[in-house]
Short mmCIF file of C-alpha atoms in Angstrom, two decimals:
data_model
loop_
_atom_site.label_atom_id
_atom_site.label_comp_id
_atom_site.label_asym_id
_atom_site.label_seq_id
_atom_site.Cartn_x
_atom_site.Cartn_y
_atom_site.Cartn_z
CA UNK B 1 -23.37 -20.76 0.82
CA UNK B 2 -23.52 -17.42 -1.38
CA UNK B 3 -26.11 -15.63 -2.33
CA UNK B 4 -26.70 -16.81 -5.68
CA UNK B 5 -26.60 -20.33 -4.31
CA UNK B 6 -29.26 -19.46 -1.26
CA UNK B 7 -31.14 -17.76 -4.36
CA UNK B 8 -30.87 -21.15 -6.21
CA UNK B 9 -32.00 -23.19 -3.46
CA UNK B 10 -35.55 -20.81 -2.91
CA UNK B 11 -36.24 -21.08 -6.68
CA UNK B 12 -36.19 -24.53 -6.31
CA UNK B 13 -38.71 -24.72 -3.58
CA UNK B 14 -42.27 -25.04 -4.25
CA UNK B 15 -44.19 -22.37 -4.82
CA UNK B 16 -47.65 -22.30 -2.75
CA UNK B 17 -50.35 -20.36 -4.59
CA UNK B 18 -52.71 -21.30 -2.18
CA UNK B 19 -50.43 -19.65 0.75
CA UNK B 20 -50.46 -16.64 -1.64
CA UNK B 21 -54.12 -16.91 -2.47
CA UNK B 22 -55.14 -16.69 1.54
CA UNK B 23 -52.90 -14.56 2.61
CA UNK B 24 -53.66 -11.91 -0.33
CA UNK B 25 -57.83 -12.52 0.57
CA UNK B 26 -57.33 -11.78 4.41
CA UNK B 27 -55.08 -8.51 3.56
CA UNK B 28 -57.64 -7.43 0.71
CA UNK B 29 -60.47 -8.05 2.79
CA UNK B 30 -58.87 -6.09 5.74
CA UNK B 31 -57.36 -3.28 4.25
CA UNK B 32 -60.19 -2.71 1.71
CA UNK B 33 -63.35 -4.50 3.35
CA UNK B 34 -63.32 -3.29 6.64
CA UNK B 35 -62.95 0.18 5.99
CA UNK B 36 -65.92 -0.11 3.29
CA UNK B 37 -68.15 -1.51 6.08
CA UNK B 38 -67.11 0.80 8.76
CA UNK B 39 -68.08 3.72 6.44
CA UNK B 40 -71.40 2.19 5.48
CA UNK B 41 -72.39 0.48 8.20
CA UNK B 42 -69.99 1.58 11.02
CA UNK B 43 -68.63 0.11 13.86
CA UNK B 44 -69.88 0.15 18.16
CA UNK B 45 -67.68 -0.07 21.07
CA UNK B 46 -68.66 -3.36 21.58
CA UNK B 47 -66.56 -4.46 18.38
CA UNK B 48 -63.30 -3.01 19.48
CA UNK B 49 -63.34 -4.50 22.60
CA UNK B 50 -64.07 -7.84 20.63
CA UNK B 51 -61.24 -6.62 18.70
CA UNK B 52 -59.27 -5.96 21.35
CA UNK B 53 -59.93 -9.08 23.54
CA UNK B 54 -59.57 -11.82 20.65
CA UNK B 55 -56.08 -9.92 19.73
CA UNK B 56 -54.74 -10.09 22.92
CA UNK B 57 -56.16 -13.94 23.52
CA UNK B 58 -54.75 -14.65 19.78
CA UNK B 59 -51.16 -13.24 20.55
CA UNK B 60 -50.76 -14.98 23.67
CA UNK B 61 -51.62 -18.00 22.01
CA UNK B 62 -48.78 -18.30 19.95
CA UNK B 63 -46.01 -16.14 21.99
CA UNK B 64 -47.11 -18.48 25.41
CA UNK B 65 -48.28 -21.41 23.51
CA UNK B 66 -46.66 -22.00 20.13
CA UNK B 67 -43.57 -20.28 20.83
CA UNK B 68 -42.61 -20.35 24.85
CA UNK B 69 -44.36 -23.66 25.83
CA UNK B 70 -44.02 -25.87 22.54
CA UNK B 71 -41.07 -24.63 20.79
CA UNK B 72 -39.33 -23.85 23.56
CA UNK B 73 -40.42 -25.82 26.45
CA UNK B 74 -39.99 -23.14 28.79
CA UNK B 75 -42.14 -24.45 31.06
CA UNK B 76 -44.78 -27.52 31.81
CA UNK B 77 -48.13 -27.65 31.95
CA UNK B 78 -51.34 -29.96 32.10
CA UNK B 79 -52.73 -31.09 29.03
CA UNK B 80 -55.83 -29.74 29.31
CA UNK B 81 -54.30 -26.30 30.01
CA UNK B 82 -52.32 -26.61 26.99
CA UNK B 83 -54.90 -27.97 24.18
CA UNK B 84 -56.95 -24.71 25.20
CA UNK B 85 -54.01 -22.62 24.90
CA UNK B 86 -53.20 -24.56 21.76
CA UNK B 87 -56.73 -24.02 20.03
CA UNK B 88 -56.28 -20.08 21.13
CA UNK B 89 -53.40 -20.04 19.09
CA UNK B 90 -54.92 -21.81 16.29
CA UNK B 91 -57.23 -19.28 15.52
CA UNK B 92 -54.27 -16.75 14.79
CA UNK B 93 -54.05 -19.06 11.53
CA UNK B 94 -50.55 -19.37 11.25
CA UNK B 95 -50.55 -22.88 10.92
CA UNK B 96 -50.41 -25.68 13.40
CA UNK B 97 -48.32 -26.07 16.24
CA UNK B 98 -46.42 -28.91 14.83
CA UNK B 99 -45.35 -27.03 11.88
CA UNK B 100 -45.46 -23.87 13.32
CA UNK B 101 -43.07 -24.80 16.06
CA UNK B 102 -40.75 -26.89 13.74
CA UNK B 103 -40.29 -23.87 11.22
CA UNK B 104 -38.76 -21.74 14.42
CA UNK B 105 -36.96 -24.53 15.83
CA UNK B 106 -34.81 -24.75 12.54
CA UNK B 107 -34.80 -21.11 12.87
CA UNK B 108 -32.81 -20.90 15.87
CA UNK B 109 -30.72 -23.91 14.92
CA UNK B 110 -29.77 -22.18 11.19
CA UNK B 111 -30.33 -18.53 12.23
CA UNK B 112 -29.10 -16.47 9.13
CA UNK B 113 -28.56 -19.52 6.78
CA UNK B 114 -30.34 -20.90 3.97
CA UNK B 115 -32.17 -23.28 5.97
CA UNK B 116 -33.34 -20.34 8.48
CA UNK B 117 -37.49 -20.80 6.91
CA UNK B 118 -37.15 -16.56 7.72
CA UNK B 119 -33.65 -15.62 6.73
CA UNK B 120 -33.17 -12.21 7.11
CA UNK B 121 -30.23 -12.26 5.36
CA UNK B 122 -32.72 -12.21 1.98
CA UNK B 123 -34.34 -9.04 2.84
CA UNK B 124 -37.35 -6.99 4.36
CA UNK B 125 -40.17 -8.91 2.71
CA UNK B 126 -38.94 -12.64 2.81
CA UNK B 127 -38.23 -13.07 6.25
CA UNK B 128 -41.47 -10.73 6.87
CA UNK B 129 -43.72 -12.72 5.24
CA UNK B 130 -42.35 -13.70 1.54
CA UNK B 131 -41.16 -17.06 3.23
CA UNK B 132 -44.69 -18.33 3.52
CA UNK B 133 -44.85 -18.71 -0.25
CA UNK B 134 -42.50 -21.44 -0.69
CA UNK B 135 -42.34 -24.94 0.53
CA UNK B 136 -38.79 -25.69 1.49
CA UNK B 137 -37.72 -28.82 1.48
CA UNK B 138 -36.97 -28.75 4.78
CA UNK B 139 -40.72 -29.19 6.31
CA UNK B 140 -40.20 -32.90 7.69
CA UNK B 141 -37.12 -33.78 9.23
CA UNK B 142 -35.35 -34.03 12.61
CA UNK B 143 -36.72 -30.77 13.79
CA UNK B 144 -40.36 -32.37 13.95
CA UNK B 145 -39.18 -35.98 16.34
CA UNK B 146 -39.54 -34.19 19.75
CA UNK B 147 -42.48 -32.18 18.61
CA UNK B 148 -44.70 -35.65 17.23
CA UNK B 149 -44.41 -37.42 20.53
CA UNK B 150 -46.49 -34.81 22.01
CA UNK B 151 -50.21 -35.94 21.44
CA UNK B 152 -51.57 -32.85 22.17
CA UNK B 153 -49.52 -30.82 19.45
CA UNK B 154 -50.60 -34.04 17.02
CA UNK B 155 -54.65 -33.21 18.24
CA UNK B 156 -53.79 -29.97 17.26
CA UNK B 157 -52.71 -30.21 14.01
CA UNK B 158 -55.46 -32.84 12.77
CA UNK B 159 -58.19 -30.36 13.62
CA UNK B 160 -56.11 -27.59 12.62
CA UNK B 161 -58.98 -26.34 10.39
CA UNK B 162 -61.25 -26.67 11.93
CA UNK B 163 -59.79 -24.70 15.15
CA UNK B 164 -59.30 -21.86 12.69
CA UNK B 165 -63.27 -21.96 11.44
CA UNK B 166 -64.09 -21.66 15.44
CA UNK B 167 -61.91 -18.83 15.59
CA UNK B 168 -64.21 -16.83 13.25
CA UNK B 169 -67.46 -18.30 14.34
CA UNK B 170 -66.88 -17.25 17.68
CA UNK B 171 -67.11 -13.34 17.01
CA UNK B 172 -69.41 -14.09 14.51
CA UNK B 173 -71.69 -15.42 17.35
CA UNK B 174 -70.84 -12.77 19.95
CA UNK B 175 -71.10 -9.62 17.36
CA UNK B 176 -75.06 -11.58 16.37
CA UNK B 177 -75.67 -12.38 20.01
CA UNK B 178 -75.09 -8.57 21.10
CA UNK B 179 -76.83 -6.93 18.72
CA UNK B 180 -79.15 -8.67 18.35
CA UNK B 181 -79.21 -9.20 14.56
CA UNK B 182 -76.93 -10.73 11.53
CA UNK B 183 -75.54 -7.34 10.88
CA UNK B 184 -74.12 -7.43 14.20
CA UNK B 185 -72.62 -10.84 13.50
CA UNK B 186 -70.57 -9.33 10.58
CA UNK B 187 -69.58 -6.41 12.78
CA UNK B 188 -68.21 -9.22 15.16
CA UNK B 189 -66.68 -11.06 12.43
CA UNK B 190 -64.91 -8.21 10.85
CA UNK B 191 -63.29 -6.92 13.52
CA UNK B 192 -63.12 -9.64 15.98
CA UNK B 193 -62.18 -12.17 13.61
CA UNK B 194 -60.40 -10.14 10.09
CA UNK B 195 -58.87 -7.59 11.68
CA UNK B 196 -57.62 -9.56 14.51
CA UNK B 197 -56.12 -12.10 12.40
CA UNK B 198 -54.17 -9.37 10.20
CA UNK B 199 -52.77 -7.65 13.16
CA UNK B 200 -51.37 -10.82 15.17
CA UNK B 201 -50.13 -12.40 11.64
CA UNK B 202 -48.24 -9.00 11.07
CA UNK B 203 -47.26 -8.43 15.07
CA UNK B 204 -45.64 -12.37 14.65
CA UNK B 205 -43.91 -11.21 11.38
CA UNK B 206 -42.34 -8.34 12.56
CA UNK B 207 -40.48 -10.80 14.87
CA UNK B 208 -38.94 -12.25 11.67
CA UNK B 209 -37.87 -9.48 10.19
CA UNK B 210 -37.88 -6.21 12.37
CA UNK B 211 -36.25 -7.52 15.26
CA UNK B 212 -33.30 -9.18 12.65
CA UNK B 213 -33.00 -5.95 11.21
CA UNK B 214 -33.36 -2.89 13.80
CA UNK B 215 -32.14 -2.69 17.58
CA UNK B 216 -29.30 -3.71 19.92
CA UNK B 217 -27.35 -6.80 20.54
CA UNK B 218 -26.71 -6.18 24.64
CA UNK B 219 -26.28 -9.91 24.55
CA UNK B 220 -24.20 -11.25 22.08
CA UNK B 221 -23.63 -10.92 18.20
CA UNK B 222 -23.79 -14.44 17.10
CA UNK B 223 -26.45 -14.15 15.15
CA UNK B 224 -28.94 -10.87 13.40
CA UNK B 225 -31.40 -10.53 16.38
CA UNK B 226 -31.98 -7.81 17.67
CA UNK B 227 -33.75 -6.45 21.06
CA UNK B 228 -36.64 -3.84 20.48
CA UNK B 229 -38.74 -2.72 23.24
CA UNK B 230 -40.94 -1.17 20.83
CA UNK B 231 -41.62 -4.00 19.00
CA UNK B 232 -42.55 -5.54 22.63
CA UNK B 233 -45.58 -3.54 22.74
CA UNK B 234 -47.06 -5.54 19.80
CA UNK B 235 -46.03 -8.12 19.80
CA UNK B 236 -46.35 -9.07 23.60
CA UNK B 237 -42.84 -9.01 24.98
CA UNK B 238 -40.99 -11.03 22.03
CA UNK B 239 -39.28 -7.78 21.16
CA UNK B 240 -36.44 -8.68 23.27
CA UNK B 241 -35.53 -11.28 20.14
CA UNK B 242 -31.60 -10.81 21.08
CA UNK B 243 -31.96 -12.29 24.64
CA UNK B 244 -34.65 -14.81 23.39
CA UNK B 245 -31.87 -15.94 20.94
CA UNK B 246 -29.08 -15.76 23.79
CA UNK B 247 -31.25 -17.56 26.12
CA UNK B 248 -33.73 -19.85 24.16
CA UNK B 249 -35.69 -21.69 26.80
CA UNK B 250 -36.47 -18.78 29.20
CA UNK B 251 -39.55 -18.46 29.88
CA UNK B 252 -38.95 -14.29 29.67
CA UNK B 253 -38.17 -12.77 26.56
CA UNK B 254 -37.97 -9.46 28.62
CA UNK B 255 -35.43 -10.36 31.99
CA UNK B 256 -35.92 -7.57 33.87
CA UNK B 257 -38.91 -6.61 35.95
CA UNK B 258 -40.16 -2.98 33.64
CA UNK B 259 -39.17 -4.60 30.81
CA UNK B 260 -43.39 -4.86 29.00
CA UNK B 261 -43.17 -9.09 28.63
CA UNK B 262 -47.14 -10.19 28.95
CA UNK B 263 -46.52 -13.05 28.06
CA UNK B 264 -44.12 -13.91 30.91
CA UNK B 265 -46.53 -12.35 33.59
CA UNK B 266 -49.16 -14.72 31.91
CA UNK B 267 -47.06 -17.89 32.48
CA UNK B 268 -46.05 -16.52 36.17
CA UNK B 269 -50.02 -16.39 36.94
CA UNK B 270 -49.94 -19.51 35.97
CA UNK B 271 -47.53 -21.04 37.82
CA UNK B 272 -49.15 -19.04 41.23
CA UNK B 273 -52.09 -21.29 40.37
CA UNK B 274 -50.41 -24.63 40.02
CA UNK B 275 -51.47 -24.44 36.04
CA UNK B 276 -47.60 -24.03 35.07
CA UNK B 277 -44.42 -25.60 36.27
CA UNK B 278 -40.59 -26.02 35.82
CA UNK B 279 -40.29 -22.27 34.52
CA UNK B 280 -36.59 -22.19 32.78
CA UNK B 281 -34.04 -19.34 33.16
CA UNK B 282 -31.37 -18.44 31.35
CA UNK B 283 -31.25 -21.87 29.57
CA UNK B 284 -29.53 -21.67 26.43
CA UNK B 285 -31.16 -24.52 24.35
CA UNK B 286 -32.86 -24.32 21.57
CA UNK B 287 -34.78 -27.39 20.74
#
């Protein structure tokens, strides 16, 4: 397909203004909100450790339960273990797991192509984050069948909403239950809940597009990824996007023991406490 033809095909998606509307509310509010309330009101040390602890939970929700354990199936796990790493990952409000994990199925399956939902062959900005704005008609289809005979991805995604709402009220709560006031609860809000939610949407996106645009191939050229330990550091060990895409189903992203992975040494800890099982290697499926 050329480019004028992939160009065709996104024009003819659907447009989502209200994928544009939120996504343009959370960066205005961030980049302009929270700055304006720091100065004013200011900020304690108890908020950016709230900060700090919902970013980290938030992240491994989605690179050890979105991406490694649903998309992936890199390893097993009891339900119960997995609907509260599910609900974790909810509140990073990238949509549910059902869609979530379909969308990067198809990406490893059409890697570069037009039916890659992040193509980086398109530029910077789509496969950053432009791709959210359009509804391809590729949403529901035979990437979705494994994923919707899972009944804890389908609990997921009915209450995905919801999930998201707790994600706020939570710091909300905390920031009002430390301080011991409803300014407090904004504090907690803002930077627990906002801020957080910016960073792990942009540390996910730089997946996308960073990591298919900057960085070494040690393990094959069959497709744009690219490894970046940098990227690793934010984004919890899925820097290492060229292995990932060598070796799908591994459970590590990052193979060798200094290579900065949380997320694998999460699942490991896991598995040392009976609460994961069947941990792949070097397993180069992708659905």
């Amino acid at each position: 397909m050329t480019a004028s033809e992939q160009t065709a095909s996104l024009d003819q998606s659907e447009f989502s203004y209200l994928n544009l509307a939120l996504f343009c509310t959370v960066a205005a509010a961030t980049v302009i909100g929270i700055p304006l309330y720091g100065y004013y009101v200011g900020y304690t040390l108890f908020d950016w450790v709230l900060f700090a602890v919902m970013y980290i939970a938030t992240g491994m929700g989605i690179t050890v339960g979105y991406h490694r354990l649903i998309a992936h199936q890199s390893f097993e796990c009891p339900n119960w273990v997995k609907g509260i790493i599910l609900i974790i990952g909810g509140w990073a409000l990238q949509n549910s797991a059902l869609i979530w994990c379909a969308d990067h199925i198809r990406h490893h399956a059409r890697t570069d192509t037009d039916e890659d939902p992040y193509n980086a062959t398109r530029g910077f900005w789509h496969s950053h984050c432009g791709w959210l704005f359009y509804d391809t008609p590729h949403r529901i289809d035979k990437y979705e069948i494994r994923l919707r005979r899972d009944p804890v991805v389908l609990w997921q995604d009915r209450y995905y909403w919801p999930i998201v709402v707790s994600g706020l009220v939570l710091p909300f709560v905390l920031g009002a239950w430390w301080h011991g006031s409803w300014i407090g609860g904004v504090s907690g809000l803002l930077m627990g809940g906002l801020l957080r939610m910016f960073m792990v949407l942009n540390s996910t996106f730089t997946i996308n597009s960073l990591c298919h645009m900057w960085g070494s191939q040690p393990h094959g050229q069959h497709d744009s990824s690219r490894d970046s330990w940098l990227i690793s550091f934010v984004s919890f060990g899925e820097g290492y996007h060229n292995y990932h895409h060598t070796y799908a189903r591994d459970y590590r992203n990052g193979p060798k023991w200094y290579n900065f992975d949380p997320s694998k040494w999460i699942i490991y800890t896991l598995s040392l406490f009976g609460l994961a099982t069947n941990l792949r290697r070097l397993d180069p499926t992708v659905g």
